[in-house]
Amino acid sequence: MKIDFKTLSQKYGLVIVFLMLCLGLGLLTDRFLTVSNMVNVLRQSTINGIIAIGMTYVILTAGIDLSVGSILALTGVVTASLLQSEGVSVPLAIVAGLTLGALLGLVNGVIITQFKVPPFVTTLGMMTIARGLALTFTEGRPITGLPDGFRTIGTGSLGSIPMPIFIALIAFLLGYIVLNHTTLGEYIFALGNNPVAARYAGINTNVYIIFVYIVAGILAALAGMILIARLNSAQPTAGLAYEFDAIAAVVVGGTSFSGGEGSLWGTLLGVLVIAVLNNGLNLLNVSSFYQPVVTGVVIALALLFYKLLRR
Amino acid sequence: MKTNTFSPLALLSRFSVLIILLGIGVIFALGSEDFLAPNNLLNIALQTSIIAIVAVGMTFTILTAGIDLSVGSIMALCGALAAGLAVKSGLGTFGGISLALIAGMLLGAINGLLIVRGGMPPFVATLAMMAVARGLTLVYTNGRPIAGIDEAFIFLGNGKVLGIPVPIIIMIVIAVIAGIVLRYTRFGLHVYATGGNEETTRLAGISPGKIKMAVYIISGFTAALGGILLTARLWSAQPNAATGWELDAIAAPVLGGTSLFGGVGNVGGTVAGAFIIGILSNGLNLMGISSYYQQVIKGIVFILAVILDLFTKRKK
Amino acid sequence: MSDTLPLLKMERISKSYPGVQALEAVDFDVVPGEIHALVGENGAGKSTLMKILTGAQLPDSGRIIWKNQPVNITSPGDAQALGISMIHQELSLIPHLTVGQNIFLGREIGSGIPGFINWKKLYRAAQELLDRLNVGIDARTEVRFLSIAQQQMVEVVKALSLNADLIAMDEPTSALTDRETDILFRVMRSLKAEGVSLIFISHRLEEVFEISDRITTLRDGIFVGTKEAATLTEAQVVNMMVGRELGELYPKTNRVRQEVVLQITNLQDNKELHGVDLTLHKGEILGIAGLVGAGRTALAETLFGIRRAVAGEIKIDGRPVRVNSPGKAIKLGMGLVPEDRKLQGVFLNMAVKDNIFISAMKQVTTWGFININKANRLAKTFVKKLGVRTPNVGQRIRNLSGGNQQKVVIARWLTLNPHILILDEPTRGIDIGAKAEIHGLMSDLAAEGMGVLMISSELPEVLNVSDRILVMHEGRVTAEFSRDEATQDKIMLAATGGLDQGGMLNENEHV
């Protein structure tokens, strides 16, 4: 088998960057390379990780979803209010929340495919709409006090694995299998790679574009549930700028904005890089206000790096 | 051979913004007695002025088929810089404002570089800038408002000249200058050409890259100006100021007939579009609809405006 | 005219692309104030020659002499500066700018204030140029309100405003009505009277004879000859264009069967098809000849559900069907190997195997999950069957040659075992060896009973491979030939509109 240097540096370049980052932080502060801190990093990265899976799907079709943060907030407050209602069981509330996420994604997908509105415009609109709905629904106030059964998904653990990490792993595995081992995934890659050829090959491209926005919506809702379970409170202002972190993870992971190229492994590494960076800044007592600045610079660097690599 | 410049449809679409504006006005006038009060109309103009200024800069980027999502954050950062430099660093109001305007242009230039040289899609580059500039605002302000700006600074946001509020005057000046630039200068024509067909523009010996750099600098400048006026109006710089304003700043030109695919649009439409948004929120306020719900309406109006734009274009 | 000093001389121009010799030592010259037609089949090298002339591409060898000076033309800007302008088939005006703005884009007439444009002067100058051609266009009109013909006039005016001495026009009449063509020709003649030289590229021979002084013919990238138009007949030009030796004919077994697999009656879309009738039999290779824009690709895409038909009937195996999507077409047993392989055919960044099984996911999946062994097996089977040369089925298809990519696209359809296969320009840009293999493959498929519809602009290919040949012209089938009767000349004449439009050529009629 021929070894492709570019693919290799694309794949392992990121691993090396990640390891060097960890090593550097380990040298800078002894609090970094501890088991508890590592688990902490993983737990902090679960929410962004889950959202980033959906974002990877969307970006693979050459789209974008700016509304995930707002969808997270809206589904979070709706789920929380259902949980507090009489006669609504925890599973039912969860299913309802996930369904709402799917619906919002469906609306995105339909506007994009049927009216040909560019994805960033559609989802920018949805970002405002969903946020407005979340605020309207709660009148701007958080909903606090959730049943213990529900809170397990944010605070419980399975054996020694914290529940959020477990859920994120499941989501990742499912996402990975669908993307790489099913007809759905094959079609997503194909239509991102060449939408015209996909149509000529008999693929109903609109259906699959709608599908990826639904996936992004469901995963945003799932991330929202973990968040509210952990905080024991659903904030209508939750998830602000989460789309940015998710896009950053996908970009750092090497998925191309022109679609059809990328992988969930890359996204996973991207999520970890960003989580470690933020954790490192924390441990080094750098104000958290710097986080978006650092992430923004990392995005720019990653894009330029991949641009050079793809030459 | 026929050369019909005007068709009823073109005429209608040309003035559709004004028709919508009038329609909304009539509805609100009927719905609330306060709406047509002179004070309220002036109030609407005042509230609209800042968003209109930012939207004028946005018009330039959209005319080149680009977008600038970072305007809200640039407003916050430059508003804070102006106040901070004037008050904390002792540069005085004039020095602080001047440097803040330059900072806005620099941030715009970085957007332009990432897009032109880095080959990033405009919405990605400016999305990154949106986060970075917001982060820098929090860093610079430490997450706390900056107050204590002097009378002269406050005058910019709350003063009146000949009975007209200063922000309105500034809006008119900016709109007129932008209108003249787009209508009567080489650069203006080249902005339209770049958005209309980049390749043809290149073949005509024009550098589309330079034009794009320039429009992002312009957008950075108007955002900075908008941020400074916002600070002046609120008597202080808020780190969370202008969050989400990019939506209004994009919606205004789109409502005013500027095509998101570039090459079509004008400043008059943008100002009218800004007034639609201003009147909409004012009217909704008077009708007692919560600001949260207004956000939902704004988002829907935004998407509908784009769909309408695409629809009329496909008819053509 | 030949004793006039030439304005332009292109000497021994050669250019090759990977796998294709586009031009081989071509000579071409233009004298002042002449209209010089450049003719040849698709792929003869006309556009490559023009690209070299206008600086869009560099020649591998040869030289260009302009006004007796050897020149280097390395960019469109160079050509413009010398006074050479090109008007492309796809017009490049900016629709939302006015005529005047388009004409003077990048060279706006300034006013006293730096950076400002003097619109009055600009529009007056533009209007003068327009009036010179007497075409009745207002310089202040936005270009989007103009007809294609008017836009072409604007391009001509733009070229004139650049002080062009030579204007090359690529198929300027292809989208024009007869009346518009007349106006264009009037303009061309008045330019000629002013001493401007014009290169006129067209497939329509009658027009070529109507307007041009001299005619240069290219064939397969080789210069055939330049002659005074007055000394030539249409038949002679056709002969120069196609005068190729036919390759070896495929031995035909008597495989065409009686059963009709596909029948089309009066098929129309709103644009390019104006009532197409055809019948395809089992085991038949039906060749469809015609010029670019004759509606052949529109026919293929309408059949395959990519474009919408507005009238007409399609019957498959005698049953009327409605094809409203490619998915439906596939279900009905059709496959389409599209015209533009890179854009419509292959997924360049995906593996050979993905490109093969993408339309046949059901065969390689269980409950929607891809069975890697099945997928590999399927891909390998077809790679072997079609002789695709690739190191392995996991190779990215972009690393394969054009011929092998095309085989993969064909393989994609064979996995579905269709009974109608439509191939649009199946061997365009493919080297000779792979070409023969694809021809052989088509023959084999027909022998197995498949109905094959082949669209091709290469006459030898049409003649070699087809059992029967239809010729399309302006959205209709205008002639039908049996394999034995067809000749290149007859097809070319029918395709260039040399026959009565709409009137079918009687099979026994002699041309």
mmCIF file of C-alpha atoms in Angstrom, chain A residues 53 68 109 117 223 278 310:
data_model
loop_
_atom_site.group_PDB
_atom_site.id
_atom_site.type_symbol
_atom_site.label_atom_id
_atom_site.label_comp_id
_atom_site.label_asym_id
_atom_site.label_seq_id
_atom_site.Cartn_x
_atom_site.Cartn_y
_atom_site.Cartn_z
ATOM 1 C CA ILE A 53 -20.503 15.337 16.086
ATOM 2 C CA VAL A 68 -26.980 24.695 17.851
ATOM 3 C CA GLY A 109 -33.043 21.642 6.589
ATOM 4 C CA VAL A 117 -31.424 29.913 1.510
ATOM 5 C CA ALA A 223 -25.939 18.142 24.995
ATOM 6 C CA ASN A 278 -9.054 25.917 27.857
ATOM 7 C CA ARG A 310 -4.064 20.578 0.523
#
